[in-house]
Amino acid sequence: MDRSTYIDNIDVDLAKKTYFDRLNIKLEVEEVKVIESLDRVTAEAVIAKISSPNYNAAAMDGIAVRAGDTLGATETKPMTLEENKDFIYINTGNPIRDPYDAVIMIEDVIDLGEGKVQILKSAHPWQHVRQIGEDIVATEMIIPSKHKIRPIDIGALISGGIERVKVYKKPRIGILPTGTEIIEDVKDLEEGKIIDSNSRVFEASVIKLGGLPKRYPPHKDDYQLLKNAILKGVEENDILLINAGSSAGTTDYTVKLIRELGEVVIHGVAMKPGKPTILGVIKDKPVIGIPGYPVSAYLVFDNFVRPLIEKYIGLKEKEEELIQATISKRIVSSLKNKDLVRVNLGYVNDRLVATPLSSGAGVTMSLVKADGIAIIPQNVEGVEAGDLIDVELLKPLSEIKKSIVSIGSHDLIMDILGDILPLSSGHVGSMGGILAMKRGECHIAPIHLLDEETGEYNISYVKKYFPNEKMALIKGVKRQQGFIVRKGNPKNIKDFKDLAREDILYINRQRGAGTRILLDYHLRVDNINPDKVKGYEREMTTHMAVATGVKTGTADCGLGIYSAAKALDLDFIDVTYEDYDFLIPEKLLDEPMIAEFIQVLKSKEFQDRVQALGGYKFGETGEIIII
Amino acid sequence: MDRSTYIDNIDVDLAKKTYFDRLNIKLEVEEVKVIESLDRVTAEAVIAKISSPNYNAAAMDGIAVRAGDTLGATETKPMTLEENKDFIYINTGNPIRDPYDAVIMIEDVIDLGEGKVQILKSAHPWQHVRQIGEDIVATEMIIPSKHKIRPIDIGALISGGIERVKVYKKPRIGILPTGTEIIEDVKDLEEGKIIDSNSRVFEASVIKLGGLPKRYPPHKDDYQLLKNAILKGVEENDILLINAGSSAGTTDYTVKLIRELGEVVIHGVAMKPGKPTILGVIKDKPVIGIPGYPVSAYLVFDNFVRPLIEKYIGLKEKEEELIQATISKRIVSSLKNKDLVRVNLGYVNDRLVATPLSSGAGVTMSLVKADGIAIIPQNVEGVEAGDLIDVELLKPLSEIKKSIVSIGSHDLIMDILGDILPLSSGHVGSMGGILAMKRGECHIAPIHLLDEETGEYNISYVKKYFPNEKMALIKGVKRQQGFIVRKGNPKNIKDFKDLAREDILYINRQRGAGTRILLDYHLRVDNINPDKVKGYEREMTTHMAVATGVKTGTADCGLGIYSAAKALDLDFIDVTYEDYDFLIPEKLLDEPMIAEFIQVLKSKEFQDRVQALGGYKFGETGEIIII
């Protein structure tokens, strides 16, 4: 079995420079109509052919006069002028011709009737006259070369008498998805198959950059098929992207084929995710092998393919727009790699705080939800909570400023809130939320923590963890917790004692989750050793993940909320209603965005949508308890 | 003559709110394929139909094992496993099926041959397994409503089993240019005519926003023609923009027609430029009258039309992304209006400095060159130099950070430098440059100032104005100054004495310009009273504007540079070669962007392009004199 497990670990910037230097990029130029040139990039500086205005033009509605004639006119010594002798009426834009050389605004002209007017002030020469070339002077540079044409540029080009403009040709980007497991149609989805999504992300990204994407259908991992496809892709495009097939697995022909058909310049970059990137050349054209995991694919595209396409489009190299944020959690990083970490961002206590999202390279949703990408440079062994880090923004800062940052327990109602309000929501369990709040990382923390002694929810925890701070609880919902089991409850699960049965496979929540605390409480009450619960160590971070485990048969039972069971058409055995509330520092209650949050909680729209999920009760929803 | 000079002066935000409240905006929804949904806006939250992955999948290349079987394996006590009994080989993405529940990376597996491998570490359950729903869980919200679909969202939607998505229909925006003076083709250009450029700027802007523009050919100021065109435009579109015809001139039918056919909600907003904006409604559709000057047109579009189109597109209201900058010049503003001032921006001495560009509403180039729009709020009577003001960015901050800010004398070589380097160039004459440098507004100031006593250029001025600061001069070019006259020199101008002739109409430069100082010096030497020079008071701010005045016959002669005369095919009578140098604080000489600037000055590319202009000599170009 041939397993080429060896790949390089080249610094990202060095890899990019080495590769781009190796490429022999020749830009092609074409001429397009100015009116069709939006977003195209100029291949040369554009010089005005005519001046604008091309005549001396009235800048105001009024009368055209000879400035010299009006000398001496004052409020106490008004001057009378005669139409067609001393002045003519003109509108904005009319030519000012010899002998006239100035305009008096209509507001400053007193109409005496019979073609006569009075003025109370002399005019100075060329007043209210747009002189020839005031806007654009012939031979003046309108826009430089390598400039992306904006709407306003089109206006200036037209005014400068330009009808056609030389721009760089749009590069053609071939996109070749590979892998026997890849399918195109969701209808063909079965175990072991994956719907091709990366190639569609690339396609859309190429369009946004201004290139011409050409996407090929997914190709099987077949040596000859792939070879033909790569040759065709190189023939038909300026750049070829090959997706998947760049890790070290048995069926990865990409690197071998690029080496056979051309040259592998770099295989393996010091970036995580994105390590197994292949930067190659075939027939003088760049061919890039991109790893298959969605997040790796996206970041490799962003770090290598985007700058390459920008070169082909003719854009000058841009610097990343980075912003500094305070990282809220320790991130362990290897000295070997530059780490790219998806983060949520929020302004909390006037600091921009970055909270890492789930780090799996397969988690597309972490990119969809991310506000930015935090960069942990190579040669840095991770960062500590509180450190300042560089972040590349994925959303405008103005949007981030308006977002409520929520860190804590997961519930489906957070999705509904996030659809109504600007809300950035991190799911780390109730205790995780309390700790995040203590570190000043969030505005609100959704929690549902049972006090085993009083049977009361949340309040005692807040007292314990915030002894010196004025905190508040915004009451949320009462939600039903219970056992999520397969339809018809085939294993006949009734209570916590059943979880210790030999034939029951459980699926658990992570430590710190309120639901986990609820489980552990009941196990203790019923004197059940967690070791006896098979699957106790399989920790999921959301209710839906637990329900999905049950739905697909990899577990028999998990503790979770009713709405998760209902969403996947599973059965549900009621355990308890619990209080799912929002912890907040008292001083934030006056913030307009919190007022809006409370208003939404109380709104009919929100409550109707939550009712439709099932398993929720309202009551004190939106009320405030000061602790 | 009917002149409706009265228009309102409504606060911009109030006008917008009043108008948008009056409109009865109903958004239409359509369904599109996800793979064609880039940049469309969701009409409802999109919920995942399937989980991704939809099976438990290997996250690494390696072997699938039963975690329980591997307990006890250590480096000192390796465990041997047998293929197809204890393990199977798997690649990333392969399903992990019962009885296997963990993956060991191929790197951690020692191949013993004959289907046997050794492991040195136990596996914990579900290690290196992407569990069902790790990426996306069925029923989870992928993206909220009112969300503009990005490339990565398309990937997530596909992975969540979504094939079609409900989005808001693209609004159709009718664009109707009006005015008898407006022509479409540069070939029809003659005195009194203006090429229509605004409608093309609107067209491109609508495309960028995501609407469907429908541009009509320009219409004459004819009551019945316009009436029919407006009715057709309202019929065929969701929003109609009527350009020009919104000031108070005689031929302005727009406001009357909107009133006749519907309702004028607001006529006149407290914004400068942009005051005569008309916000109207015809047949329940918004009809907006936009003033004709390019800068007014752009800013009215940006302040009223853009937010309206965004509403129709379904986007949530965005807040302007504003940045604070130090204004470098006093701006006089009226309490009556919100002033929008185009500015150049640059980082000088770690401050973001905003320098106002020419303020005429007709000067498209001021928008093309602007880095931002400074906002002077209504109820503020101008700002003083050094005040902090809000600026809306037109260019990315990273680009602004890299730009050399040059304020001073104008020369065509600044265009060439600006094409090669990131350069933001303001033209205020040599003395203006010295004053800007004293105020810390620029990195370099191009100057050519003759010391009348020594005959030397620049150095004595620097000593005089910077007695306590270490300054440097980067030597630029020697450039030819002389009289720009019509071809063949029909008025036979030979020297400065001719300028006082009765039959000579002169065209001058503004006070503080080096060329003006040169003129005044020679007039004094020749004992000529400036009052005797006809046209002395007509001040232009660039050489090209002077040359254009001569070219079009509104003047007989102006003092200027050879290249300006040559560009417009005019004759040139030599006066002198002068030193056009770059003043810079000595401490900035070490900056990388200044090093690059000096390198460009010395480069063959630059010098060849300047030679081609004519009238320049090199010599000490790029050398540094410390003063």
Tab-separated table of N, CA and C in Angstrom, chain A residues 35 39 50 54-56 59 61 91-92 97 126 130-132 135-139 141 144-145 150-151 155 158-159 163 186-187 189 191-193 197 200-201 205 208 247-250 293 319 321 362 364-365 368 397-398 402 415 419 538 544 548 552 554 567, chain B residues 35 39 50 54-56 59 61 91-92 97 126 130-132 135-139 141 144-145 150-151 155 158-159 163 186-187 189 191-193 197 200-201 205 208 248-250 293 317 319 321 362 364-365 368 397-398 402 415 419 538 544 548 552 554 567:
chain	number	residue	atom	x	y	z
A	35	ILE	N	-19.279	52.048	-20.031
A	35	ILE	CA	-20.561	51.820	-19.339
A	35	ILE	C	-20.724	50.365	-18.926
A	39	ASP	N	-16.315	47.352	-11.830
A	39	ASP	CA	-15.545	46.328	-11.121
A	39	ASP	C	-14.398	45.722	-11.938
A	50	ILE	N	-11.305	65.013	-23.025
A	50	ILE	CA	-11.920	66.337	-23.118
A	50	ILE	C	-12.047	66.915	-21.722
A	54	ASN	N	-16.954	71.568	-20.903
A	54	ASN	CA	-16.124	71.951	-22.052
A	54	ASN	C	-16.465	73.365	-22.527
A	55	TYR	N	-17.172	74.107	-21.694
A	55	TYR	CA	-17.477	75.516	-21.961
A	55	TYR	C	-17.685	76.172	-20.605
A	56	ASN	N	-17.649	77.511	-20.562
A	56	ASN	CA	-17.936	78.199	-19.302
A	56	ASN	C	-19.437	78.150	-19.064
A	59	ALA	N	-23.287	78.354	-13.013
A	59	ALA	CA	-23.337	77.419	-11.895
A	59	ALA	C	-24.603	77.613	-11.077
A	61	ASP	N	-28.905	79.338	-11.293
A	61	ASP	CA	-29.949	80.022	-12.045
A	61	ASP	C	-29.829	81.505	-11.734
A	91	ASN	N	-30.105	79.690	-16.924
A	91	ASN	CA	-30.302	78.614	-15.953
A	91	ASN	C	-28.975	77.916	-15.714
A	92	THR	N	-28.919	77.225	-14.629
A	92	THR	CA	-27.744	76.420	-14.322
A	92	THR	C	-27.367	75.585	-15.545
A	97	ARG	N	-21.294	83.250	-22.431
A	97	ARG	CA	-20.502	83.608	-23.605
A	97	ARG	C	-20.117	85.077	-23.538
A	126	TRP	N	-16.210	86.028	-13.075
A	126	TRP	CA	-16.315	84.575	-13.045
A	126	TRP	C	-17.033	84.042	-11.822
A	130	ARG	N	-19.014	77.994	-13.755
A	130	ARG	CA	-18.138	76.813	-13.792
A	130	ARG	C	-17.245	76.980	-14.995
A	131	GLN	N	-15.984	77.258	-14.729
A	131	GLN	CA	-15.087	77.492	-15.841
A	131	GLN	C	-14.712	76.183	-16.523
A	132	ILE	N	-14.350	76.329	-17.785
A	132	ILE	CA	-13.925	75.155	-18.559
A	132	ILE	C	-12.918	74.328	-17.745
A	135	ASP	N	-14.207	70.668	-13.590
A	135	ASP	CA	-14.395	69.298	-13.121
A	135	ASP	C	-13.207	68.435	-13.558
A	136	ILE	N	-13.034	68.343	-14.840
A	136	ILE	CA	-11.961	67.508	-15.389
A	136	ILE	C	-11.247	68.305	-16.475
A	137	VAL	N	-9.931	68.281	-16.441
A	137	VAL	CA	-9.146	68.962	-17.462
A	137	VAL	C	-8.587	67.915	-18.416
A	138	ALA	N	-8.777	68.148	-19.708
A	138	ALA	CA	-8.216	67.223	-20.695
A	138	ALA	C	-6.748	66.979	-20.371
A	139	THR	N	-6.283	65.758	-20.550
A	139	THR	CA	-4.920	65.259	-20.279
A	139	THR	C	-4.685	64.924	-18.811
A	141	MET	N	-5.049	62.807	-15.432
A	141	MET	CA	-5.298	61.402	-15.147
A	141	MET	C	-6.608	61.264	-14.359
A	144	PRO	N	-5.865	55.795	-12.025
A	144	PRO	CA	-4.576	55.164	-12.321
A	144	PRO	C	-4.753	53.748	-12.871
A	145	SER	N	-3.650	53.142	-13.236
A	145	SER	CA	-3.689	51.735	-13.636
A	145	SER	C	-3.918	50.870	-12.397
A	150	ARG	N	-15.081	51.885	-9.984
A	150	ARG	CA	-16.270	52.066	-9.136
A	150	ARG	C	-17.339	52.831	-9.934
A	151	PRO	N	-18.579	52.850	-9.421
A	151	PRO	CA	-19.617	53.609	-10.133
A	151	PRO	C	-19.195	55.062	-10.405
A	155	GLY	N	-18.695	57.564	-14.060
A	155	GLY	CA	-19.163	58.924	-14.318
A	155	GLY	C	-18.036	59.838	-14.760
A	158	ILE	N	-16.802	58.971	-18.329
A	158	ILE	CA	-17.734	59.473	-19.348
A	158	ILE	C	-17.547	60.989	-19.508
A	159	SER	N	-17.483	61.707	-18.375
A	159	SER	CA	-17.321	63.167	-18.450
A	159	SER	C	-15.995	63.543	-19.101
A	163	GLU	N	-14.770	56.528	-23.946
A	163	GLU	CA	-15.852	55.597	-24.282
A	163	GLU	C	-15.473	54.142	-24.041
A	186	VAL	N	-28.560	16.018	-3.376
A	186	VAL	CA	-28.934	15.562	-2.039
A	186	VAL	C	-29.765	14.281	-2.111
A	187	LYS	N	-30.429	14.056	-3.242
A	187	LYS	CA	-31.259	12.839	-3.377
A	187	LYS	C	-30.402	11.569	-3.398
A	189	LEU	N	-27.889	11.107	-1.476
A	189	LEU	CA	-27.143	11.039	-0.217
A	189	LEU	C	-27.388	9.711	0.489
A	191	GLU	N	-25.094	6.779	3.425
A	191	GLU	CA	-23.957	6.652	4.318
A	191	GLU	C	-22.669	6.571	3.507
A	192	GLY	N	-21.671	7.358	3.901
A	192	GLY	CA	-20.390	7.327	3.202
A	192	GLY	C	-20.308	8.335	2.071
A	193	LYS	N	-21.418	8.986	1.749
A	193	LYS	CA	-21.435	9.988	0.687
A	193	LYS	C	-21.479	11.392	1.291
A	197	SER	N	-20.019	20.632	-1.571
A	197	SER	CA	-20.377	22.021	-1.282
A	197	SER	C	-19.193	22.953	-1.532
A	200	ARG	N	-18.943	24.811	-4.807
A	200	ARG	CA	-19.923	25.896	-4.938
A	200	ARG	C	-19.473	27.136	-4.172
A	201	VAL	N	-18.786	26.904	-3.046
A	201	VAL	CA	-18.224	28.043	-2.291
A	201	VAL	C	-17.135	28.715	-3.134
A	205	SER	N	-17.109	32.454	-4.650
A	205	SER	CA	-15.995	33.328	-4.260
A	205	SER	C	-15.299	33.900	-5.490
A	208	LYS	N	-17.351	36.676	-6.868
A	208	LYS	CA	-17.223	37.883	-6.037
A	208	LYS	C	-15.892	38.592	-6.284
A	247	SER	N	-4.805	15.191	1.205
A	247	SER	CA	-4.212	14.616	2.414
A	247	SER	C	-3.415	13.382	1.989
A	248	ALA	N	-2.998	12.582	2.953
A	248	ALA	CA	-2.048	11.528	2.605
A	248	ALA	C	-2.699	10.158	2.463
A	249	GLY	N	-3.983	10.143	2.149
A	249	GLY	CA	-4.711	8.873	2.073
A	249	GLY	C	-4.381	8.064	0.828
A	250	THR	N	-4.863	6.843	0.788
A	250	THR	CA	-4.530	5.930	-0.307
A	250	THR	C	-5.067	6.402	-1.649
A	293	TYR	N	-11.848	19.280	3.806
A	293	TYR	CA	-12.714	19.769	4.877
A	293	TYR	C	-13.139	21.197	4.585
A	319	GLU	N	-3.036	44.686	1.733
A	319	GLU	CA	-2.739	44.192	3.064
A	319	GLU	C	-4.037	43.766	3.720
A	321	GLU	N	-6.827	43.630	6.313
A	321	GLU	CA	-7.361	44.595	7.259
A	321	GLU	C	-7.538	43.839	8.583
A	362	GLY	N	-14.022	20.494	10.032
A	362	GLY	CA	-15.194	20.099	9.262
A	362	GLY	C	-16.404	20.952	9.553
A	364	THR	N	-18.436	23.661	9.081
A	364	THR	CA	-18.793	24.814	8.245
A	364	THR	C	-19.523	25.868	9.047
A	365	MET	N	-20.410	25.397	9.944
A	365	MET	CA	-21.231	26.353	10.681
A	365	MET	C	-20.378	27.297	11.520
A	368	VAL	N	-19.757	30.007	9.181
A	368	VAL	CA	-20.974	30.777	8.913
A	368	VAL	C	-21.257	31.720	10.077
A	397	LEU	N	-17.641	46.019	11.317
A	397	LEU	CA	-17.516	46.338	12.736
A	397	LEU	C	-18.796	46.972	13.280
A	398	SER	N	-19.483	47.748	12.431
A	398	SER	CA	-20.715	48.416	12.893
A	398	SER	C	-21.760	47.374	13.289
A	402	LYS	N	-23.299	46.291	17.307
A	402	LYS	CA	-24.716	46.274	17.682
A	402	LYS	C	-25.158	44.930	18.247
A	415	ASP	N	-31.622	30.358	18.554
A	415	ASP	CA	-31.730	30.533	17.099
A	415	ASP	C	-32.830	31.531	16.753
A	419	ASP	N	-32.554	35.246	15.066
A	419	ASP	CA	-33.209	35.632	13.812
A	419	ASP	C	-33.924	36.969	13.953
A	538	ARG	N	-19.253	9.908	26.074
A	538	ARG	CA	-19.465	10.485	24.732
A	538	ARG	C	-20.176	11.834	24.889
A	544	MET	N	-29.374	19.100	20.047
A	544	MET	CA	-29.662	18.519	18.750
A	544	MET	C	-28.653	17.427	18.410
A	548	THR	N	-29.643	13.704	17.541
A	548	THR	CA	-29.197	13.096	16.283
A	548	THR	C	-28.540	11.746	16.548
A	552	THR	N	-30.053	8.338	14.838
A	552	THR	CA	-29.297	7.517	13.896
A	552	THR	C	-28.865	6.188	14.516
A	554	THR	N	-26.871	5.456	17.043
A	554	THR	CA	-25.572	5.256	17.695
A	554	THR	C	-25.726	5.375	19.205
A	567	ALA	N	-38.132	17.857	17.001
A	567	ALA	CA	-37.584	18.267	15.704
A	567	ALA	C	-37.177	17.054	14.878
B	35	ILE	N	-27.536	27.325	-5.400
B	35	ILE	CA	-26.275	27.528	-6.124
B	35	ILE	C	-26.305	28.809	-6.966
B	39	ASP	N	-25.342	36.628	-2.878
B	39	ASP	CA	-25.682	38.039	-2.684
B	39	ASP	C	-27.182	38.309	-2.603
B	50	ILE	N	-31.089	18.249	6.672
B	50	ILE	CA	-30.352	17.037	7.026
B	50	ILE	C	-29.139	17.417	7.869
B	54	ASN	N	-23.904	13.064	7.693
B	54	ASN	CA	-25.129	12.314	8.012
B	54	ASN	C	-24.809	10.886	8.430
B	55	TYR	N	-23.518	10.663	8.717
B	55	TYR	CA	-23.075	9.365	9.256
B	55	TYR	C	-21.823	9.641	10.071
B	56	ASN	N	-21.430	8.692	10.911
B	56	ASN	CA	-20.179	8.861	11.643
B	56	ASN	C	-19.023	8.605	10.696
B	59	ALA	N	-12.266	11.059	10.662
B	59	ALA	CA	-11.749	12.418	10.520
B	59	ALA	C	-10.282	12.404	10.114
B	61	ASP	N	-7.043	9.764	8.109
B	61	ASP	CA	-6.653	8.501	7.483
B	61	ASP	C	-6.065	7.616	8.573
B	91	ASN	N	-9.967	5.717	5.183
B	91	ASN	CA	-9.493	7.050	4.805
B	91	ASN	C	-10.429	8.094	5.388
B	92	THR	N	-9.932	9.285	5.456
B	92	THR	CA	-10.748	10.400	5.897
B	92	THR	C	-12.082	10.385	5.153
B	97	ARG	N	-18.524	2.227	11.071
B	97	ARG	CA	-19.750	1.475	11.356
B	97	ARG	C	-19.519	0.544	12.534
B	126	TRP	N	-14.742	7.324	20.101
B	126	TRP	CA	-15.099	8.406	19.170
B	126	TRP	C	-13.935	9.342	18.857
B	130	ARG	N	-15.732	12.072	13.064
B	130	ARG	CA	-16.690	13.180	12.930
B	130	ARG	C	-18.063	12.580	13.150
B	131	GLN	N	-18.649	12.909	14.298
B	131	GLN	CA	-19.934	12.313	14.605
B	131	GLN	C	-21.031	12.981	13.778
B	132	ILE	N	-22.095	12.217	13.586
B	132	ILE	CA	-23.256	12.725	12.856
B	132	ILE	C	-23.632	14.109	13.372
B	135	ASP	N	-21.062	18.995	11.996
B	135	ASP	CA	-21.037	20.236	11.232
B	135	ASP	C	-22.382	20.945	11.330
B	136	ILE	N	-23.398	20.270	10.852
B	136	ILE	CA	-24.734	20.865	10.860
B	136	ILE	C	-25.715	19.821	11.381
B	137	VAL	N	-26.589	20.245	12.277
B	137	VAL	CA	-27.601	19.349	12.812
B	137	VAL	C	-28.937	19.701	12.169
B	138	ALA	N	-29.626	18.680	11.649
B	138	ALA	CA	-30.943	18.918	11.068
B	138	ALA	C	-31.786	19.728	12.048
B	139	THR	N	-32.568	20.657	11.548
B	139	THR	CA	-33.464	21.580	12.285
B	139	THR	C	-32.728	22.798	12.855
B	141	MET	N	-30.832	26.342	12.710
B	141	MET	CA	-30.890	27.477	11.786
B	141	MET	C	-29.520	27.673	11.143
B	144	PRO	N	-30.040	33.349	9.275
B	144	PRO	CA	-31.304	34.004	9.650
B	144	PRO	C	-31.975	34.656	8.443
B	145	SER	N	-33.128	35.207	8.655
B	145	SER	CA	-33.791	35.993	7.619
B	145	SER	C	-33.051	37.316	7.447
B	150	ARG	N	-23.599	34.770	1.481
B	150	ARG	CA	-22.177	34.804	1.129
B	150	ARG	C	-21.772	33.449	0.546
B	151	PRO	N	-20.584	33.391	-0.068
B	151	PRO	CA	-20.136	32.087	-0.600
B	151	PRO	C	-20.178	30.978	0.462
B	155	GLY	N	-22.250	27.059	0.817
B	155	GLY	CA	-21.702	25.765	1.222
B	155	GLY	C	-22.494	25.146	2.360
B	158	ILE	N	-26.007	23.962	1.202
B	158	ILE	CA	-25.924	22.703	0.460
B	158	ILE	C	-25.706	21.542	1.432
B	159	SER	N	-24.770	21.720	2.373
B	159	SER	CA	-24.495	20.652	3.343
B	159	SER	C	-25.719	20.366	4.213
B	163	GLU	N	-31.913	22.945	-1.228
B	163	GLU	CA	-31.683	23.110	-2.664
B	163	GLU	C	-32.203	24.437	-3.189
B	186	VAL	N	-20.483	61.294	-26.778
B	186	VAL	CA	-19.448	62.327	-26.758
B	186	VAL	C	-19.300	62.996	-28.131
B	187	LYS	N	-19.696	62.283	-29.187
B	187	LYS	CA	-19.583	62.859	-30.542
B	187	LYS	C	-20.544	64.029	-30.747
B	189	LEU	N	-21.078	66.279	-28.533
B	189	LEU	CA	-20.743	67.318	-27.561
B	189	LEU	C	-20.481	68.658	-28.247
B	191	GLU	N	-20.875	73.272	-27.283
B	191	GLU	CA	-21.069	74.236	-26.207
B	191	GLU	C	-22.518	74.181	-25.715
B	192	GLY	N	-22.683	74.160	-24.421
B	192	GLY	CA	-24.032	74.124	-23.857
B	192	GLY	C	-24.554	72.716	-23.649
B	193	LYS	N	-23.815	71.730	-24.134
B	193	LYS	CA	-24.257	70.350	-23.960
B	193	LYS	C	-23.426	69.660	-22.880
B	197	SER	N	-23.700	61.510	-17.441
B	197	SER	CA	-22.865	60.552	-16.716
B	197	SER	C	-23.552	60.066	-15.444
B	200	ARG	N	-25.397	56.782	-15.494
B	200	ARG	CA	-24.511	55.608	-15.546
B	200	ARG	C	-23.931	55.300	-14.164
B	201	VAL	N	-23.702	56.353	-13.384
B	201	VAL	CA	-23.238	56.140	-12.004
B	201	VAL	C	-24.351	55.455	-11.201
B	205	SER	N	-24.290	51.783	-9.516
B	205	SER	CA	-24.513	51.692	-8.066
B	205	SER	C	-25.656	50.727	-7.747
B	208	LYS	N	-24.391	47.255	-8.018
B	208	LYS	CA	-23.564	46.894	-6.855
B	208	LYS	C	-24.423	46.613	-5.631
B	248	ALA	N	-34.387	75.177	-8.949
B	248	ALA	CA	-35.562	76.026	-9.093
B	248	ALA	C	-35.587	76.752	-10.434
B	249	GLY	N	-34.922	76.197	-11.449
B	249	GLY	CA	-34.849	76.855	-12.752
B	249	GLY	C	-36.162	76.814	-13.530
B	250	THR	N	-36.204	77.546	-14.610
B	250	THR	CA	-37.440	77.654	-15.388
B	250	THR	C	-37.870	76.347	-16.018
B	293	TYR	N	-25.942	68.186	-10.547
B	293	TYR	CA	-24.487	68.211	-10.381
B	293	TYR	C	-23.988	66.855	-9.919
B	317	GLU	N	-31.494	47.701	8.335
B	317	GLU	CA	-30.866	49.012	8.244
B	317	GLU	C	-29.465	48.953	8.828
B	319	GLU	N	-25.886	50.818	10.067
B	319	GLU	CA	-25.350	52.088	10.511
B	319	GLU	C	-24.144	52.434	9.658
B	321	GLU	N	-20.534	53.281	8.742
B	321	GLU	CA	-19.243	52.997	9.364
B	321	GLU	C	-18.460	54.308	9.333
B	362	GLY	N	-19.900	70.445	-8.724
B	362	GLY	CA	-19.740	69.928	-10.073
B	362	GLY	C	-18.476	69.117	-10.256
B	364	THR	N	-16.648	66.244	-10.161
B	364	THR	CA	-16.646	64.788	-10.035
B	364	THR	C	-15.300	64.279	-9.551
B	365	MET	N	-14.227	64.895	-10.075
B	365	MET	CA	-12.895	64.395	-9.746
B	365	MET	C	-12.626	64.466	-8.246
B	368	VAL	N	-13.829	61.241	-7.124
B	368	VAL	CA	-12.972	60.150	-7.591
B	368	VAL	C	-11.714	60.078	-6.726
B	397	LEU	N	-9.164	51.394	4.943
B	397	LEU	CA	-8.202	52.063	5.810
B	397	LEU	C	-6.781	51.553	5.550
B	398	SER	N	-6.660	50.269	5.209
B	398	SER	CA	-5.324	49.703	4.966
B	398	SER	C	-4.660	50.408	3.781
B	402	LYS	N	-1.217	53.184	3.741
B	402	LYS	CA	-0.014	53.015	2.927
B	402	LYS	C	0.278	54.219	2.037
B	415	ASP	N	0.641	63.180	-11.133
B	415	ASP	CA	-0.223	62.133	-11.694
B	415	ASP	C	0.572	60.863	-11.963
B	419	ASP	N	0.321	57.185	-10.197
B	419	ASP	CA	0.022	55.952	-10.921
B	419	ASP	C	0.980	54.838	-10.513
B	538	ARG	N	-8.426	86.517	-12.287
B	538	ARG	CA	-9.034	85.220	-12.617
B	538	ARG	C	-8.062	84.111	-12.210
B	544	MET	N	-3.075	73.062	-15.932
B	544	MET	CA	-3.942	72.598	-17.007
B	544	MET	C	-5.166	73.493	-17.134
B	548	THR	N	-6.152	75.401	-20.445
B	548	THR	CA	-7.484	75.227	-21.027
B	548	THR	C	-8.133	76.579	-21.312
B	552	THR	N	-9.292	77.570	-25.111
B	552	THR	CA	-10.673	77.833	-25.495
B	552	THR	C	-10.920	79.309	-25.757
B	554	THR	N	-10.742	81.997	-23.820
B	554	THR	CA	-11.217	82.933	-22.800
B	554	THR	C	-10.047	83.721	-22.216
B	567	ALA	N	0.419	69.469	-23.851
B	567	ALA	CA	-0.714	68.553	-23.752
B	567	ALA	C	-1.894	69.067	-24.565
